[in-house]
Each structure stands twice: as structure tokens, then as C-alpha cells.
Short mmCIF file of C-alpha atoms in Angstrom, two decimals:
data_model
loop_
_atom_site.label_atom_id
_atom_site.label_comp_id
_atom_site.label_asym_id
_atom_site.label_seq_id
_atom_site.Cartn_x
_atom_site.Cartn_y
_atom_site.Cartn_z
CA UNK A 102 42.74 3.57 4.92
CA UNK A 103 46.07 2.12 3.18
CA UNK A 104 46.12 -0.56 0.98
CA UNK A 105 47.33 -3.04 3.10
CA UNK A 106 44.30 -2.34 5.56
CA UNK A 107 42.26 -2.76 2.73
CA UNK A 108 43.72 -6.06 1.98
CA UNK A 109 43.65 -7.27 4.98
CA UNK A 110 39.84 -6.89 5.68
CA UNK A 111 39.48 -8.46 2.46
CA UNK A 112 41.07 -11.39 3.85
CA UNK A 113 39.13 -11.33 6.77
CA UNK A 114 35.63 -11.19 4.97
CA UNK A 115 36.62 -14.06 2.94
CA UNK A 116 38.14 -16.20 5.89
CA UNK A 117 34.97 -15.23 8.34
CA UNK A 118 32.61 -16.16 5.25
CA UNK A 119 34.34 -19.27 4.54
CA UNK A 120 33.79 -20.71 8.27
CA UNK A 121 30.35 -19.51 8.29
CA UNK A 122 29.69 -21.10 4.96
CA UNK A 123 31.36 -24.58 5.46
CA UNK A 124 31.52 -24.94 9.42
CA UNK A 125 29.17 -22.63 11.29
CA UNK A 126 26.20 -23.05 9.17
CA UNK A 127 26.63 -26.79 10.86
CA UNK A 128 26.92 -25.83 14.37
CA UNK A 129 23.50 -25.96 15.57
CA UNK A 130 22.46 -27.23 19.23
CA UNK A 131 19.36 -29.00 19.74
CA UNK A 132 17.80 -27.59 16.80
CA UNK A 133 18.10 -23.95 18.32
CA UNK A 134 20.78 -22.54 19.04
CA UNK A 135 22.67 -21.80 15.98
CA UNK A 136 26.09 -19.87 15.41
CA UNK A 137 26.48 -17.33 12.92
CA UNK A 138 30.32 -16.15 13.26
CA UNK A 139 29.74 -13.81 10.14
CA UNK A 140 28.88 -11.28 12.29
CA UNK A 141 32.43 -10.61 13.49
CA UNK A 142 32.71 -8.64 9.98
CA UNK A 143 30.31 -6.01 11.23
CA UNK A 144 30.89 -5.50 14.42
CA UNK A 145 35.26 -5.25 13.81
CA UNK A 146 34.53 -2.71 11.32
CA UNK A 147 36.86 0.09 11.94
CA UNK A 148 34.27 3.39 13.33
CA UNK A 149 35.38 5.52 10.89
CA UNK A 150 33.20 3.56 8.46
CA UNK A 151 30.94 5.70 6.83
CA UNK A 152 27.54 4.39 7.77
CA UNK A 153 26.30 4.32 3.70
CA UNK A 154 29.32 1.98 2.80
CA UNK A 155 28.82 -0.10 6.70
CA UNK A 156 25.00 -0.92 4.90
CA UNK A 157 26.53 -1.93 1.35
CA UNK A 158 29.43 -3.92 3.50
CA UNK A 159 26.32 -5.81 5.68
CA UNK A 160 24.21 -5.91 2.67
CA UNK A 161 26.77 -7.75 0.78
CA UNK A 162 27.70 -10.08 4.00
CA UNK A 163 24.09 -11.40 3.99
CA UNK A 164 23.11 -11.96 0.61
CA UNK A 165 26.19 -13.94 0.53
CA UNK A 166 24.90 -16.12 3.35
CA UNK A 167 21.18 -16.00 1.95
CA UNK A 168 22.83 -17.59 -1.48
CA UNK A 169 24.71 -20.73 0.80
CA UNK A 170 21.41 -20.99 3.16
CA UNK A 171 18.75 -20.44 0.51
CA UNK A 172 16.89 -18.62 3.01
CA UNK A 173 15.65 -15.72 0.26
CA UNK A 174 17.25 -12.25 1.85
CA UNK A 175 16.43 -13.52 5.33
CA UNK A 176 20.11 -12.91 6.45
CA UNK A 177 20.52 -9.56 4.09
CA UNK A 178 17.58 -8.17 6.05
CA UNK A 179 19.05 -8.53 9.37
CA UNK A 180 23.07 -7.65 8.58
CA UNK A 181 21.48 -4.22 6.53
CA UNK A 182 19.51 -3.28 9.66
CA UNK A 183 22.37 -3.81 11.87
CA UNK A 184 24.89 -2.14 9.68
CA UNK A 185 22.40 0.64 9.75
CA UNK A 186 22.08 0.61 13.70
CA UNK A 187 25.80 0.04 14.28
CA UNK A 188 26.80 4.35 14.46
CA UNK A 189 23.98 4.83 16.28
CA UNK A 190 24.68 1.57 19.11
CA UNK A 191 28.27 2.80 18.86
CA UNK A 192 27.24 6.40 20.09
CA UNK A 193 25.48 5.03 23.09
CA UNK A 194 28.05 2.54 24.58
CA UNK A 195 30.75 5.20 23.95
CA UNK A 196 28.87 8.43 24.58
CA UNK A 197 32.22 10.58 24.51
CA UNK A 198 32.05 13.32 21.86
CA UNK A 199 33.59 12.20 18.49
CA UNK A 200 34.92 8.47 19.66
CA UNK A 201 32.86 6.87 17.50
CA UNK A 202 35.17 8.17 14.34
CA UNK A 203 38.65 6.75 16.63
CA UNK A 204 37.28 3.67 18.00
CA UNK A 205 38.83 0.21 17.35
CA UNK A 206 36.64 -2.21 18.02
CA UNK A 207 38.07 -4.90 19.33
CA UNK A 208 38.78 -7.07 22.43
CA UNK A 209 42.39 -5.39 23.26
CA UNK A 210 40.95 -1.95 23.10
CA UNK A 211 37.91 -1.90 24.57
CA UNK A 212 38.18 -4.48 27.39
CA UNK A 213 35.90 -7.58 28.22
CA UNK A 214 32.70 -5.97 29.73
CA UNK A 215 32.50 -2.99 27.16
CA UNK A 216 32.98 -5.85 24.51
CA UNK A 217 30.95 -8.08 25.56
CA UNK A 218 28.16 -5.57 25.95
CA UNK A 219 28.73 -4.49 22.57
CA UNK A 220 28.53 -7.81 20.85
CA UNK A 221 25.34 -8.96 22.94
CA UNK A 222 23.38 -6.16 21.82
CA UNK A 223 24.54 -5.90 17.80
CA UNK A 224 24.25 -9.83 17.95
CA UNK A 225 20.73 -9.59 19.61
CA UNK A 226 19.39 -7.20 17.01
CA UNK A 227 20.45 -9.18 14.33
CA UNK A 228 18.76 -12.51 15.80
CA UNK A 229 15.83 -10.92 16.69
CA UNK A 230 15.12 -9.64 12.91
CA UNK A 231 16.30 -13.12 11.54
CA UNK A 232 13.84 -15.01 13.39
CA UNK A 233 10.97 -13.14 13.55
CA UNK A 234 11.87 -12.66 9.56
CA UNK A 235 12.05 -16.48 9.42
CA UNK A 236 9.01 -17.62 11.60
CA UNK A 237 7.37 -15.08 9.44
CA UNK A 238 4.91 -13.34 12.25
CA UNK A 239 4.81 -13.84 16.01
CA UNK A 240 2.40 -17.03 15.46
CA UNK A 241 5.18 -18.71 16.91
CA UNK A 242 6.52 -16.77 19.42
CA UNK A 243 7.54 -18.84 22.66
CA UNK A 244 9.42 -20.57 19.50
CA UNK A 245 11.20 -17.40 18.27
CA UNK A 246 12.43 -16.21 21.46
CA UNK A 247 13.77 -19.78 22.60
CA UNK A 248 15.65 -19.61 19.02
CA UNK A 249 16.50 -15.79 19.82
CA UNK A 250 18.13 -16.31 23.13
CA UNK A 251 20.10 -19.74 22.54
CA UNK A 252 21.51 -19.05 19.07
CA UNK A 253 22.06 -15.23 20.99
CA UNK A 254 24.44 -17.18 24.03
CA UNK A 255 25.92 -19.28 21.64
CA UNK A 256 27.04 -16.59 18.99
CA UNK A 257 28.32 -14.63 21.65
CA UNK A 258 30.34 -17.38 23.07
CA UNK A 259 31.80 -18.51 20.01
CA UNK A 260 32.48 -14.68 18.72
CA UNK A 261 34.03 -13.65 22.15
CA UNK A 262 36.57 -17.02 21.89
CA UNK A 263 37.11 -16.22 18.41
CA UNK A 264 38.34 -12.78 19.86
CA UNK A 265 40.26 -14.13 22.98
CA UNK A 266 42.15 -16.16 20.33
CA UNK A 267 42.81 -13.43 18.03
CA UNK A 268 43.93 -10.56 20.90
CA UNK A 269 46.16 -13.50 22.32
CA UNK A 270 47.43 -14.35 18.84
CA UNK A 271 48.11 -10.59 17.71
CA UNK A 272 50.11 -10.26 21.41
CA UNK A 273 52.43 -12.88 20.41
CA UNK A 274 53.52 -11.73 16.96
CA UNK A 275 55.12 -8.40 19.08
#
């Protein structure tokens, strides 16, 4: 990784953390759907990652959020385990031998359907921990899963635009 990749993600974790923290965190529909556009940090982490430094990277994401949300490591919980799931999801959407060390993944190199499928099911793990984690049990389940589902739709809505934007924004500058 050169320095000027290394900058660049740097920008990007501060820009994606800033949104979250001062917009996102104030997108909420009918009191359950809610956005969490942090996420995008995870999941465009390049696949070469070494899975130790994808936790400390995840780790660091969500107590970040869990300081602007006061939610108490609610947040850290859910990015660590999804950090920690990420090589193994990778392997299983892209079975080939060794592409999960040269995949990019993003929207331009990966396509809409493999993209989409990716981001549903990282996005889904992380909602499911960070609402069962909230509600604290399953004593309100019907609850939980309403949460799960709409925040899950509108995440992935507002993560795959974010991506249109970006693949149609990174064509033009060629």
C-alpha cells in the first residue's frame, strides 16, 4: 500500500464518519428504519486487508460511533464481528482460489448483483448484532426484526446510491 492509498482511506474514514456523525445519525424513518452509512468503510476495504488489522479498523469505526451515540460499545460490537466475518463472507461470494487477496470491492468491479449481494449480507450481520445488542434479549423480538429489516433496506439503499455516485463520479475524472 503507497502512501497516497494510505492517505486517501484516511480521508475517506474521516469523510464517511463525519456524515454518519452529523447527518445519518438523523436519518431515521418512522422510528425504524435507520441509516448507518459508516459501514461503507468496511465493506470498501481493499481484500488484501489482513483480517487482525480489518478488526482494529472496525473496532475503531464503532467506538467512534458508540462515543457520538452514547450507546456504550453497542456499535463496536457489531463493526468487530463483521470485520471479523468479512474474509470469511468474502471467500463465499467469490469462491475462486486466492481472489479474496486481489479483490476490489467496489461497484465498478464487481457489478450490481454481486454488490448488492455483498452489501445485504455484511449490512445484515451488522444490524442483526446491533439490535439484538440494543433490545438487549429477544423479549422484543417482532420489534427487533421490524428494526432489522427496515434500517437493513434503507442502509442498503443509501450505501448502493452512495456507490452509483461515486463509480459515476470516478468515470468522469478519466
Amino acid at each position: 500500500m503507497s502512501s497516497q492509498d494510505i492517505i486517501k482511506a484516511s480521508l475517506v474514514f474521516v469523510l464517511y464518519l463525519t456524515l454518519q456523525v452529523l447527518f445519518a445519525r438523523n436519518l431515521v424513518l418512522f422510528d425504524v428504519a435507520f441509516c448507518f452509512i459508516y459501514l461503507v468503510i468496511i465493506l470498501w476495504l481493499p481484500g488484501e486487508t489482513d483480517t487482525l488489522w480489518v478488526i482494529l479498523i472496525s473496532f475503531a469505526i464503532g467506538i467512534f460511533v458508540d462515543m457520538f451515540y452514547n450507546t456504550a460499545g453497542v456499535h463496536a460490537a457489531a463493526c468487530t464481528l463483521i470485520g471479523f466475518l468479512r474474509k470469511s463472507i468474502l471467500k463465499s461470494f467469490f469462491p475462486s482460489r486466492g481472489i479474496e487477496n486481489e479483490i476490489n470491492v467496489r461497484l465498478a468491479q464487481l457489478g450490481h448483483q454481486r454488490y448488492l449481494a455483498y452489501i445485504m449480507a455484511m449490512t445484515f450481520i451488522h444490524h442483526l448484532a446491533l439490535f439484538f445488542i440494543e433490545a438487549g434479549g429477544t423479549h422484543l423480538f417482532l420489534n427487533t426484526l421490524l428494526k432489522i429489516f427496515s434500517s437493513l433496506l434503507f442502509t442498503v439503499l443509501v450505501i448502493y446510491l452512495l456507490s452509483v455516485f461515486v463509480t459515476n463520479l470516478s468515470r468522469e475524472k478519466q
